[in-house]
mmCIF file of C-alpha atoms in Angstrom:
data_model
loop_
_atom_site.group_PDB
_atom_site.id
_atom_site.type_symbol
_atom_site.label_atom_id
_atom_site.label_comp_id
_atom_site.label_asym_id
_atom_site.label_seq_id
_atom_site.Cartn_x
_atom_site.Cartn_y
_atom_site.Cartn_z
ATOM 1 C CA MET A 1 83.342 64.734 65.443
ATOM 2 C CA LYS A 2 82.133 61.161 65.430
ATOM 3 C CA LEU A 3 79.365 60.736 67.907
ATOM 4 C CA ASN A 4 80.003 57.079 68.287
ATOM 5 C CA ALA A 5 82.983 57.708 70.520
ATOM 6 C CA ARG A 6 81.048 59.955 72.820
ATOM 7 C CA CYS A 7 78.500 57.449 73.946
ATOM 8 C CA ASN A 8 79.928 56.185 77.225
ATOM 9 C CA LEU A 9 77.311 53.845 78.486
ATOM 10 C CA PHE A 10 76.619 51.825 75.396
ATOM 11 C CA SER A 11 78.689 51.387 72.288
ATOM 12 C CA ARG A 12 76.731 51.151 69.088
ATOM 13 C CA SER A 13 76.909 49.220 65.875
ATOM 14 C CA CYS A 14 78.689 50.595 62.818
ATOM 15 C CA ILE A 15 75.473 51.765 61.184
ATOM 16 C CA TYR A 16 75.720 55.051 63.112
ATOM 17 C CA ASP A 17 79.375 55.803 62.371
ATOM 18 C CA ASN A 18 78.647 58.127 59.484
ATOM 19 C CA ILE A 19 76.301 60.347 61.453
ATOM 20 C CA THR A 20 77.731 63.680 62.498
ATOM 21 C CA GLU A 21 76.381 65.873 65.225
ATOM 22 C CA GLU A 22 75.031 68.264 62.624
ATOM 23 C CA ILE A 23 73.084 65.563 60.811
ATOM 24 C CA LEU A 24 71.710 64.256 64.080
ATOM 25 C CA ASN A 25 70.565 67.727 65.114
ATOM 26 C CA THR A 26 68.806 68.160 61.779
ATOM 27 C CA LEU A 27 67.202 64.761 62.191
ATOM 28 C CA ILE A 28 65.986 65.635 65.674
ATOM 29 C CA GLU A 29 64.588 68.963 64.472
ATOM 30 C CA GLN A 30 62.695 67.240 61.671
ATOM 31 C CA CYS A 31 61.373 64.651 64.113
ATOM 32 C CA LYS A 32 60.164 67.450 66.359
ATOM 33 C CA LYS A 33 58.302 68.934 63.386
ATOM 34 C CA GLY A 34 56.608 65.598 62.846
ATOM 35 C CA ASN A 35 58.328 64.670 59.595
ATOM 36 C CA ARG A 36 57.387 61.035 59.232
ATOM 37 C CA ASN A 37 60.361 60.010 57.051
ATOM 38 C CA ASP A 38 62.854 61.435 59.508
ATOM 39 C CA GLN A 39 61.023 59.837 62.395
ATOM 40 C CA TYR A 40 61.402 56.546 60.578
ATOM 41 C CA ARG A 41 65.149 57.162 60.117
ATOM 42 C CA PHE A 42 65.446 58.046 63.793
ATOM 43 C CA PHE A 43 63.630 54.853 64.724
ATOM 44 C CA GLN A 44 65.933 52.800 62.498
ATOM 45 C CA LEU A 45 68.950 54.345 64.203
ATOM 46 C CA TYR A 46 67.972 53.797 67.811
ATOM 47 C CA ALA A 47 65.510 50.890 67.774
ATOM 48 C CA ASP A 48 68.182 48.254 68.547
ATOM 49 C CA HIS A 49 69.608 50.254 71.411
ATOM 50 C CA VAL A 50 66.198 50.697 73.023
ATOM 51 C CA PHE A 51 65.285 47.084 72.334
ATOM 52 C CA ARG A 52 68.356 45.818 74.205
ATOM 53 C CA VAL A 53 67.480 47.943 77.228
ATOM 54 C CA CYS A 54 63.921 46.619 77.199
ATOM 55 C CA LEU A 55 65.101 43.038 76.738
ATOM 56 C CA ARG A 56 67.077 43.129 79.984
ATOM 57 C CA TYR A 57 63.981 44.097 81.943
ATOM 58 C CA MET A 58 61.207 42.231 80.214
ATOM 59 C CA GLY A 59 62.704 38.791 79.857
ATOM 60 C CA ASN A 60 61.184 37.981 76.453
ATOM 61 C CA LYS A 61 61.177 39.496 72.988
ATOM 62 C CA PRO A 62 57.450 40.159 72.367
ATOM 63 C CA GLU A 63 57.096 42.123 75.588
ATOM 64 C CA ALA A 64 60.332 43.962 74.855
ATOM 65 C CA GLU A 65 58.996 44.897 71.414
ATOM 66 C CA ASP A 66 55.848 46.287 72.976
ATOM 67 C CA CYS A 67 57.967 48.415 75.265
ATOM 68 C CA VAL A 68 60.049 49.597 72.310
ATOM 69 C CA SER A 69 56.973 50.797 70.448
ATOM 70 C CA ARG A 70 55.644 52.596 73.523
ATOM 71 C CA THR A 71 59.066 54.113 74.184
ATOM 72 C CA PHE A 72 59.336 55.572 70.680
ATOM 73 C CA LEU A 73 55.789 56.843 70.846
ATOM 74 C CA ASN A 74 56.705 58.717 74.015
ATOM 75 C CA VAL A 75 59.983 59.880 72.521
ATOM 76 C CA PHE A 76 58.311 61.408 69.449
ATOM 77 C CA ASN A 77 55.481 62.931 71.433
ATOM 78 C CA ASN A 78 57.728 64.547 74.042
ATOM 79 C CA MET A 79 60.786 65.356 71.953
ATOM 80 C CA ILE A 80 59.524 68.871 71.324
ATOM 81 C CA TYR A 81 59.849 69.747 75.019
ATOM 82 C CA VAL A 82 63.476 68.635 75.375
ATOM 83 C CA SER A 83 66.681 70.034 73.903
ATOM 84 C CA PHE A 84 69.708 67.802 73.514
ATOM 85 C CA GLU A 85 73.234 69.154 73.718
ATOM 86 C CA ASN A 86 74.711 65.942 72.420
ATOM 87 C CA GLU A 87 73.833 62.397 71.545
ATOM 88 C CA LYS A 88 74.796 61.172 74.995
ATOM 89 C CA MET A 89 71.962 63.209 76.466
ATOM 90 C CA LEU A 90 69.556 61.926 73.858
ATOM 91 C CA LEU A 91 70.497 58.309 74.586
ATOM 92 C CA ALA A 92 70.236 58.821 78.347
ATOM 93 C CA TRP A 93 66.793 60.393 77.911
ATOM 94 C CA MET A 94 65.559 57.600 75.677
ATOM 95 C CA ARG A 95 66.977 54.960 78.029
ATOM 96 C CA LYS A 96 65.136 56.533 80.940
ATOM 97 C CA ILE A 97 61.877 56.487 78.997
ATOM 98 C CA ALA A 98 62.492 52.857 78.022
ATOM 99 C CA VAL A 99 63.196 51.859 81.634
ATOM 100 C CA ASN A 100 60.058 53.654 82.818
ATOM 101 C CA GLU A 101 57.968 51.908 80.177
ATOM 102 C CA CYS A 102 59.389 48.552 81.217
ATOM 103 C CA LEU A 103 58.708 49.242 84.878
ATOM 104 C CA MET A 104 55.139 50.257 84.091
ATOM 105 C CA SER A 105 54.619 47.004 82.183
ATOM 106 C CA LEU A 106 56.127 45.003 85.013
ATOM 107 C CA ARG A 107 53.946 46.748 87.580
ATOM 108 C CA LYS A 108 50.856 45.749 85.624
ATOM 109 C CA LYS A 109 52.130 42.227 85.160
ATOM 110 C CA VAL A 110 53.670 41.458 88.553
ATOM 111 C CA LYS A 111 51.968 42.861 91.627
ATOM 112 C CA ASN A 112 54.574 41.747 94.141
ATOM 113 C CA MET A 113 58.172 41.877 93.016
ATOM 114 C CA ASP A 114 59.534 40.633 96.292
ATOM 115 C CA VAL A 115 60.777 37.029 96.098
ATOM 116 C CA PHE A 116 61.727 35.406 99.346
ATOM 117 C CA VAL A 117 64.489 32.868 99.404
ATOM 118 C CA GLU A 118 65.446 31.087 102.593
ATOM 119 C CA GLY A 119 68.958 31.577 103.874
ATOM 120 C CA GLU A 120 71.485 34.355 103.392
ATOM 121 C CA PRO A 121 72.879 34.843 99.899
ATOM 122 C CA ILE A 122 76.567 33.977 99.453
ATOM 123 C CA ILE A 123 78.454 36.240 97.066
ATOM 124 C CA ASP A 124 81.798 35.167 95.707
ATOM 125 C CA ASP A 125 84.225 38.077 95.278
ATOM 126 C CA LYS A 126 86.240 36.190 92.664
ATOM 127 C CA GLN A 127 85.111 37.058 89.186
ATOM 128 C CA ASP A 128 86.992 34.326 87.294
ATOM 129 C CA PHE A 129 83.845 32.810 85.853
ATOM 130 C CA LEU A 130 83.095 36.086 84.072
ATOM 131 C CA SER A 131 86.300 36.219 82.098
ATOM 132 C CA ASN A 132 85.203 34.394 78.965
ATOM 133 C CA ILE A 133 81.510 34.905 79.025
ATOM 134 C CA GLU A 134 79.633 36.248 76.000
ATOM 135 C CA ALA A 135 77.345 39.253 76.339
ATOM 136 C CA SER A 136 74.379 37.483 74.727
ATOM 137 C CA TYR A 137 74.746 34.556 77.126
ATOM 138 C CA LEU A 138 75.028 36.906 80.111
ATOM 139 C CA LEU A 139 71.849 38.633 78.975
ATOM 140 C CA GLU A 140 70.043 35.300 78.830
ATOM 141 C CA ILE A 141 71.066 34.514 82.404
ATOM 142 C CA ILE A 142 69.906 37.962 83.582
ATOM 143 C CA GLN A 143 66.589 37.392 81.800
ATOM 144 C CA SER A 144 66.181 34.070 83.565
ATOM 145 C CA LEU A 145 66.257 35.736 87.001
ATOM 146 C CA PRO A 146 62.955 36.252 88.848
ATOM 147 C CA VAL A 147 61.302 39.544 87.961
ATOM 148 C CA GLY A 148 62.064 41.284 91.262
ATOM 149 C CA TYR A 149 65.742 40.287 91.280
ATOM 150 C CA ARG A 150 66.182 41.137 87.643
ATOM 151 C CA THR A 151 64.590 44.562 87.949
ATOM 152 C CA VAL A 152 66.542 45.625 91.005
ATOM 153 C CA PHE A 153 69.789 44.265 89.560
ATOM 154 C CA ASN A 154 69.272 46.092 86.265
ATOM 155 C CA LEU A 155 68.372 49.343 87.945
ATOM 156 C CA TYR A 156 71.236 49.238 90.448
ATOM 157 C CA ALA A 157 74.091 47.523 88.640
ATOM 158 C CA ILE A 158 73.565 48.691 85.077
ATOM 159 C CA GLU A 159 71.505 51.890 85.169
ATOM 160 C CA GLY A 160 73.216 53.191 88.305
ATOM 161 C CA TYR A 161 70.150 54.001 90.401
ATOM 162 C CA THR A 162 70.502 54.181 94.193
ATOM 163 C CA HIS A 163 68.479 51.977 96.528
ATOM 164 C CA GLU A 164 66.371 54.973 97.511
ATOM 165 C CA GLU A 165 65.495 55.676 93.892
ATOM 166 C CA ILE A 166 64.754 52.013 93.270
ATOM 167 C CA GLY A 167 62.525 51.956 96.328
ATOM 168 C CA GLN A 168 60.588 54.959 95.009
ATOM 169 C CA GLN A 169 60.331 53.558 91.493
ATOM 170 C CA LEU A 170 59.150 50.116 92.530
ATOM 171 C CA GLY A 171 57.287 51.082 95.669
ATOM 172 C CA ILE A 172 59.409 48.895 97.932
ATOM 173 C CA ALA A 173 61.519 49.565 101.020
ATOM 174 C CA ILE A 174 65.224 50.320 100.735
ATOM 175 C CA GLY A 175 66.027 47.186 102.730
ATOM 176 C CA THR A 176 63.987 45.101 100.324
ATOM 177 C CA SER A 177 65.869 46.605 97.402
ATOM 178 C CA LYS A 178 69.180 45.751 99.012
ATOM 179 C CA SER A 179 68.215 42.203 99.828
ATOM 180 C CA GLN A 180 66.818 41.676 96.319
ATOM 181 C CA LEU A 181 70.069 42.900 94.861
ATOM 182 C CA ASN A 182 72.176 40.562 97.013
ATOM 183 C CA ARG A 183 69.997 37.627 96.138
ATOM 184 C CA ALA A 184 70.171 38.541 92.447
ATOM 185 C CA ARG A 185 73.954 38.631 92.592
ATOM 186 C CA SER A 186 74.083 35.310 94.410
ATOM 187 C CA LEU A 187 71.733 33.635 91.956
ATOM 188 C CA LEU A 188 73.586 35.058 88.968
ATOM 189 C CA GLN A 189 76.919 33.792 90.268
ATOM 190 C CA GLU A 190 75.418 30.418 90.934
ATOM 191 C CA LYS A 191 74.056 30.157 87.421
ATOM 192 C CA LEU A 192 77.265 31.403 85.831
ATOM 193 C CA LYS A 193 79.322 28.890 87.784
ATOM 194 C CA LYS A 194 77.053 26.062 86.764
ATOM 195 C CA MET A 195 77.366 27.037 83.137
ATOM 196 C CA GLU A 196 81.129 27.227 83.431
ATOM 197 C CA GLU A 197 81.278 23.739 84.935
ATOM 198 C CA LYS A 198 79.303 22.362 81.992
ATOM 199 C CA MET B 1 78.586 55.345 94.765
ATOM 200 C CA ASN B 2 80.936 52.375 94.994
ATOM 201 C CA LYS B 3 79.756 49.575 92.833
ATOM 202 C CA HIS B 4 80.294 45.969 93.660
ATOM 203 C CA PRO B 5 83.048 44.499 91.422
ATOM 204 C CA PHE B 6 80.637 41.833 90.233
ATOM 205 C CA ASP B 7 78.120 44.497 89.122
ATOM 206 C CA GLU B 8 80.838 46.490 87.418
ATOM 207 C CA LYS B 9 82.108 43.486 85.542
ATOM 208 C CA ILE B 10 78.657 42.550 84.277
ATOM 209 C CA ALA B 11 77.856 46.134 83.280
ATOM 210 C CA ASP B 12 81.165 46.359 81.396
ATOM 211 C CA ILE B 13 80.528 43.140 79.497
ATOM 212 C CA LEU B 14 77.091 44.305 78.453
ATOM 213 C CA LYS B 15 78.237 47.799 77.468
ATOM 214 C CA GLN B 16 81.345 46.828 75.592
ATOM 215 C CA ASN B 17 79.775 43.969 73.697
ATOM 216 C CA GLU B 18 76.446 45.528 72.870
ATOM 217 C CA ASP B 19 76.834 44.422 69.265
ATOM 218 C CA GLN B 20 76.683 40.798 70.389
ATOM 219 C CA LEU B 21 73.282 41.351 71.996
ATOM 220 C CA PRO B 22 70.186 40.459 69.967
ATOM 221 C CA SER B 23 68.794 43.197 67.778
ATOM 222 C CA LEU B 24 65.217 44.079 66.932
ATOM 223 C CA LYS B 25 64.444 41.828 63.966
ATOM 224 C CA ASP B 26 60.943 42.911 63.146
ATOM 225 C CA LYS B 27 61.649 46.625 62.979
ATOM 226 C CA GLU B 28 59.079 47.312 60.281
ATOM 227 C CA GLN B 29 56.276 45.786 62.294
ATOM 228 C CA VAL B 30 57.229 47.724 65.423
ATOM 229 C CA TRP B 31 57.534 50.914 63.362
ATOM 230 C CA LYS B 32 54.044 50.368 61.955
ATOM 231 C CA THR B 33 52.719 50.135 65.501
ATOM 232 C CA VAL B 34 54.492 53.361 66.431
ATOM 233 C CA GLU B 35 53.414 55.138 63.251
ATOM 234 C CA HIS B 36 49.807 54.078 63.704
ATOM 235 C CA LYS B 37 49.707 55.605 67.184
ATOM 236 C CA LEU B 38 51.583 58.795 66.313
ATOM 237 C CA PRO B 39 49.372 61.863 65.838
ATOM 238 C CA ASN B 40 48.709 62.371 62.173
ATOM 239 C CA SER B 41 49.955 65.784 61.135
ATOM 240 C CA PHE B 42 47.488 65.977 58.253
ATOM 241 C CA ARG B 43 44.570 65.195 60.532
ATOM 242 C CA LYS B 44 45.961 67.679 63.043
ATOM 243 C CA ASN B 45 46.167 70.395 60.370
ATOM 244 C CA ILE B 46 42.680 69.662 59.113
ATOM 245 C CA PHE B 47 41.405 69.993 62.658
ATOM 246 C CA HIS B 48 43.126 73.370 63.034
ATOM 247 C CA TYR B 49 41.893 74.625 59.661
ATOM 248 C CA THR B 50 38.359 73.588 60.576
ATOM 249 C CA LEU B 51 38.636 75.567 63.778
ATOM 250 C CA TYR B 52 39.898 78.631 61.862
ATOM 251 C CA VAL B 53 37.048 78.373 59.363
ATOM 252 C CA ILE B 54 34.471 78.070 62.128
ATOM 253 C CA ALA B 55 36.032 81.029 63.950
ATOM 254 C CA ALA B 56 35.910 83.099 60.738
ATOM 255 C CA CYS B 57 32.340 82.054 59.972
ATOM 256 C CA ILE B 58 30.903 83.132 63.324
ATOM 257 C CA PRO B 59 31.140 86.920 62.633
ATOM 258 C CA LEU B 60 29.871 86.326 59.091
ATOM 259 C CA LEU B 61 26.905 84.400 60.407
ATOM 260 C CA ILE B 62 26.173 87.109 62.947
ATOM 261 C CA GLY B 63 26.338 89.691 60.134
ATOM 262 C CA PHE B 64 23.948 87.703 57.967
ATOM 263 C CA MET B 65 21.576 87.251 60.855
ATOM 264 C CA ILE B 66 21.534 90.988 61.506
ATOM 265 C CA VAL B 67 20.931 91.760 57.828
ATOM 266 C CA PHE B 68 18.151 89.214 57.422
ATOM 267 C CA ARG B 69 16.570 90.190 60.692
ATOM 268 C CA GLN B 70 16.287 93.742 59.429
ATOM 269 C CA LYS B 71 14.669 92.558 56.218
ATOM 270 C CA GLU B 72 12.436 90.176 58.018
ATOM 271 C CA PRO B 73 9.150 92.042 58.022
ATOM 272 C CA GLN B 74 8.464 91.404 54.383
ATOM 273 C CA GLN B 75 4.747 91.063 54.695
ATOM 274 C CA LYS B 76 1.848 91.851 52.577
ATOM 275 C CA PRO B 77 1.110 95.556 52.234
ATOM 276 C CA VAL B 78 -1.275 96.843 54.859
ATOM 277 C CA ASN B 79 -4.422 98.269 53.474
ATOM 278 C CA ILE B 80 -5.557 101.579 54.871
ATOM 279 C CA VAL B 81 -9.192 102.059 54.109
ATOM 280 C CA CYS B 82 -10.092 105.694 53.566
ATOM 281 C CA SER B 83 -13.613 106.941 53.297
ATOM 282 C CA ASP B 84 -13.963 105.932 49.651
ATOM 283 C CA HIS B 85 -10.909 104.000 48.624
ATOM 284 C CA THR B 86 -8.003 101.907 49.883
ATOM 285 C CA ILE B 87 -4.350 102.822 50.226
ATOM 286 C CA SER B 88 -1.750 100.094 50.344
ATOM 287 C CA VAL B 89 1.217 100.614 52.593
ATOM 288 C CA ASP B 90 4.405 98.661 52.307
ATOM 289 C CA THR B 91 5.424 97.979 55.851
ATOM 290 C CA ARG B 92 9.136 97.896 54.993
ATOM 291 C CA ASN B 93 9.058 101.633 54.652
ATOM 292 C CA PRO B 94 5.620 102.620 55.880
ATOM 293 C CA GLN B 95 6.117 106.337 56.123
ATOM 294 C CA GLU B 96 7.366 106.876 52.567
ATOM 295 C CA GLU B 97 4.842 104.537 51.041
ATOM 296 C CA THR B 98 1.976 106.028 52.986
ATOM 297 C CA LYS B 99 2.989 109.514 51.986
ATOM 298 C CA LYS B 100 3.184 108.570 48.323
ATOM 299 C CA GLU B 101 -0.102 106.771 48.401
ATOM 300 C CA LEU B 102 -1.882 109.571 50.193
ATOM 301 C CA ILE B 103 -0.500 112.149 47.793
ATOM 302 C CA ARG B 104 -1.389 110.046 44.790
ATOM 303 C CA ASN B 105 -4.943 109.706 46.024
ATOM 304 C CA LEU B 106 -5.532 113.337 46.884
ATOM 305 C CA PRO B 107 -8.552 114.612 44.992
ATOM 306 C CA ALA B 108 -7.380 116.843 42.148
ATOM 307 C CA ASP B 109 -10.402 119.084 42.236
ATOM 308 C CA GLY B 110 -10.888 119.038 45.958
ATOM 309 C CA SER B 111 -14.449 117.875 45.599
ATOM 310 C CA LYS B 112 -13.824 114.899 47.766
ATOM 311 C CA GLN B 113 -12.348 115.692 51.059
ATOM 312 C CA TYR B 114 -11.088 113.236 53.519
ATOM 313 C CA ASP B 115 -12.808 113.179 56.841
ATOM 314 C CA LYS B 116 -10.787 110.483 58.307
ATOM 315 C CA VAL B 117 -8.362 107.866 57.246
ATOM 316 C CA GLN B 118 -8.350 104.991 59.561
ATOM 317 C CA GLU B 119 -6.476 101.786 59.722
ATOM 318 C CA SER B 120 -8.107 98.535 58.990
ATOM 319 C CA ASP B 121 -6.809 95.115 58.041
ATOM 320 C CA ILE B 122 -4.329 94.833 60.802
ATOM 321 C CA SER B 123 -1.725 92.262 59.934
ATOM 322 C CA SER B 124 -2.075 89.635 62.584
ATOM 323 C CA GLN B 125 1.510 88.595 62.190
ATOM 324 C CA HIS B 126 3.033 91.968 62.782
ATOM 325 C CA ASN B 127 0.220 93.811 64.444
ATOM 326 C CA ILE B 128 0.670 96.996 62.506
ATOM 327 C CA MET B 129 -1.543 99.791 63.564
ATOM 328 C CA THR B 130 -1.853 102.798 61.376
ATOM 329 C CA ASN B 131 -3.851 105.911 62.074
ATOM 330 C CA ALA B 132 -4.094 108.707 59.638
ATOM 331 C CA VAL B 133 -6.031 111.917 59.991
ATOM 332 C CA VAL B 134 -6.499 114.316 57.126
ATOM 333 C CA ASP B 135 -7.764 117.780 57.760
ATOM 334 C CA THR B 136 -10.625 118.768 55.574
ATOM 335 C CA SER B 137 -9.892 122.300 54.423
ATOM 336 C CA ILE B 138 -7.760 121.726 51.362
ATOM 337 C CA ASN B 139 -7.995 124.421 48.738
ATOM 338 C CA PRO B 140 -8.913 122.563 45.535
ATOM 339 C CA LEU B 141 -6.950 124.957 43.353
ATOM 340 C CA LEU B 142 -3.753 124.256 45.213
ATOM 341 C CA ALA B 143 -4.183 120.526 45.356
ATOM 342 C CA GLU B 144 -0.971 119.689 43.519
ATOM 343 C CA GLU B 145 1.106 122.120 45.516
ATOM 344 C CA HIS B 146 -0.386 120.757 48.669
ATOM 345 C CA ALA B 147 0.398 117.289 47.580
ATOM 346 C CA MET B 148 4.092 118.232 47.181
ATOM 347 C CA ALA B 149 4.099 120.117 50.434
ATOM 348 C CA MET B 150 2.592 117.219 52.273
ATOM 349 C CA GLN B 151 5.730 115.222 51.817
ATOM 350 C CA GLU B 152 7.264 117.444 54.449
ATOM 351 C CA ASP B 153 4.122 117.599 56.466
ATOM 352 C CA VAL B 154 4.002 113.961 57.357
ATOM 353 C CA VAL B 155 4.861 114.088 60.976
ATOM 354 C CA ALA B 156 5.510 111.275 63.349
ATOM 355 C CA GLU B 157 4.023 111.482 66.798
ATOM 356 C CA PRO B 158 7.104 112.203 68.917
ATOM 357 C CA VAL B 159 8.191 115.210 66.854
ATOM 358 C CA GLU B 160 7.450 118.737 67.995
ATOM 359 C CA PRO B 161 4.449 120.348 66.263
ATOM 360 C CA SER B 162 6.324 123.421 64.955
ATOM 361 C CA ILE B 163 7.373 121.490 61.880
ATOM 362 C CA GLN B 164 3.793 121.491 60.666
ATOM 363 C CA SER B 165 4.286 124.689 58.776
ATOM 364 C CA ILE B 166 1.203 124.727 56.608
ATOM 365 C CA PRO B 167 -1.973 124.873 58.627
ATOM 366 C CA GLY B 168 -4.907 123.037 57.240
ATOM 367 C CA ASN B 169 -2.866 120.446 55.330
ATOM 368 C CA LYS B 170 -1.649 118.522 58.292
ATOM 369 C CA ILE B 171 -1.479 114.751 58.181
ATOM 370 C CA LYS B 172 -0.535 112.718 61.148
ATOM 371 C CA ILE B 173 0.496 109.155 60.718
ATOM 372 C CA ARG B 174 1.406 106.949 63.556
ATOM 373 C CA ILE B 175 2.758 103.519 62.806
ATOM 374 C CA SER B 176 3.857 101.090 65.422
ATOM 375 C CA LEU B 177 5.226 97.621 64.968
ATOM 376 C CA SER B 178 4.567 96.151 68.317
ATOM 377 C CA SER B 179 5.825 92.629 67.646
ATOM 378 C CA HIS B 180 9.311 93.938 66.728
ATOM 379 C CA LYS B 181 10.400 96.458 69.246
ATOM 380 C CA LYS B 182 13.816 96.964 67.685
ATOM 381 C CA GLN B 183 12.332 97.402 64.277
ATOM 382 C CA GLN B 184 9.934 99.930 65.666
ATOM 383 C CA GLU B 185 12.688 101.966 67.249
ATOM 384 C CA ARG B 186 14.703 101.937 64.084
ATOM 385 C CA GLU B 187 11.800 103.041 61.986
ATOM 386 C CA PHE B 188 11.015 105.880 64.284
ATOM 387 C CA ARG B 189 14.598 106.998 64.377
ATOM 388 C CA VAL B 190 14.640 107.176 60.619
ATOM 389 C CA GLN B 191 11.466 109.151 60.681
ATOM 390 C CA PHE B 192 12.794 111.505 63.256
ATOM 391 C CA ASN B 193 16.026 112.084 61.307
ATOM 392 C CA ASP B 194 14.113 112.784 58.149
ATOM 393 C CA LEU B 195 11.896 115.219 59.909
ATOM 394 C CA TYR B 196 14.767 116.839 61.683
ATOM 395 C CA LEU B 197 16.495 117.432 58.349
ATOM 396 C CA ALA B 198 13.281 118.746 56.913
ATOM 397 C CA LYS B 199 12.916 121.107 59.820
ATOM 398 C CA ASN B 200 16.475 122.385 59.408
ATOM 399 C CA GLU B 201 15.965 122.939 55.713
ATOM 400 C CA MET B 202 12.803 124.792 56.401
ATOM 401 C CA GLU B 203 14.453 127.021 58.985
ATOM 402 C CA GLN B 204 17.314 127.767 56.631
ATOM 403 C CA THR B 205 14.887 128.653 53.864
ATOM 404 C CA VAL B 206 13.001 131.001 56.163
ATOM 405 C CA LYS B 207 16.253 132.674 57.233
ATOM 406 C CA LYS B 208 17.329 133.096 53.609
ATOM 407 C CA GLU B 209 14.033 134.642 52.693
ATOM 408 C CA GLU B 210 14.222 137.017 55.638
ATOM 409 C CA LYS B 211 17.735 138.024 54.625
ATOM 410 C CA GLN B 212 16.711 138.567 51.041
ATOM 411 C CA GLU B 213 13.829 140.725 52.196
ATOM 412 C CA LYS B 214 16.173 142.795 54.333
ATOM 413 C CA ASN B 215 18.598 143.263 51.429
ATOM 414 C CA HIS B 216 15.765 144.205 49.170
ATOM 415 C CA ALA B 217 14.569 146.741 51.702
ATOM 416 C CA LEU B 218 18.090 148.205 51.943
ATOM 417 C CA PHE B 219 18.291 148.733 48.217
ATOM 418 C CA GLN B 220 14.971 150.461 48.259
ATOM 419 C CA ILE B 221 16.108 153.135 50.697
ATOM 420 C CA PRO B 222 16.316 156.337 48.672
ATOM 421 C CA LEU B 223 19.726 158.095 48.574
ATOM 422 C CA ARG B 224 19.795 161.544 49.906
#
């Protein structure tokens, strides 16, 4: 069975198409044993995926690369304690580690993630401006958001965390998380509309 | 959890078009960073092997220490000054050496008789004290036999006096190594065992002789 089809959250590039579940299991076992060549192959396979997750949170490439290296270090060190039924589980686990690494970096970097904007955010329910947008461009706009907005938006809208979980992760109140999310949406829509007008 | 349509739309765009998103260009550099921080399996193994070797060496070291500790008192022979000459005693096995030396120096004709053999030249390092007393009434004609017999007559202090089977040829030697209590105990144990064996042998010999005498007496009874 091709594993590529089983990954629900993120599709992957064609480089992984030839990998069967059996090969992946062997690769994981070798990585657990500390085989450096197989760890390198594993890194080559999943580095882009992890990098894209980190890029959404960190806002720039050098910081995202740092998070990628720390994520893989954690992955290889803790792999031995986890068993993976399928690749979906592996990806979810790695994504969680990547998100945690990003949040830890952000906590060190930004002490207060709360950004106050005067006035209530206005959210347009029409999604016409999203019809022809490219993923890379959308990512750039998300990266341009203030750190607090960006983090809450990523955690809620893309990772699927609840406001309670976000509050625990970031050390903020649930209400703050909600307001940050609304403001992030509003700002995103504003930016997307402006770009469409141009 | 009901997602906002705007959130859903953005998540879909990002998920479905992941290939359009920028990829990690400098993979080799990032990998080097990861590899550098990963625990080195070789170093890890070396560490474990070192631990095993150390663990294996500890009993060996203890063994060596015990062996060398036992051989430690390798000192100069202690000189026992008799009335007219000196006997050297090797302190590693003082009883045997003393016996041999005393036997070797017994007067063949019995003209010289020992009044007293006393220790002198006490080794300051090991504080060896030796006292020897030789009884004076040795029959000169039986000097050689006495010399042989004396090997069994060397008696350490704590042993019961019944072992001293030949009256008049009794030698008492007391040796104590006060600076090495363990050594002292060991030496005395050896002495005691030797003497105990000697005593047993002697008793068995006496019993045999008695039996033989009885048998002999039986055969001499005239038949009627």
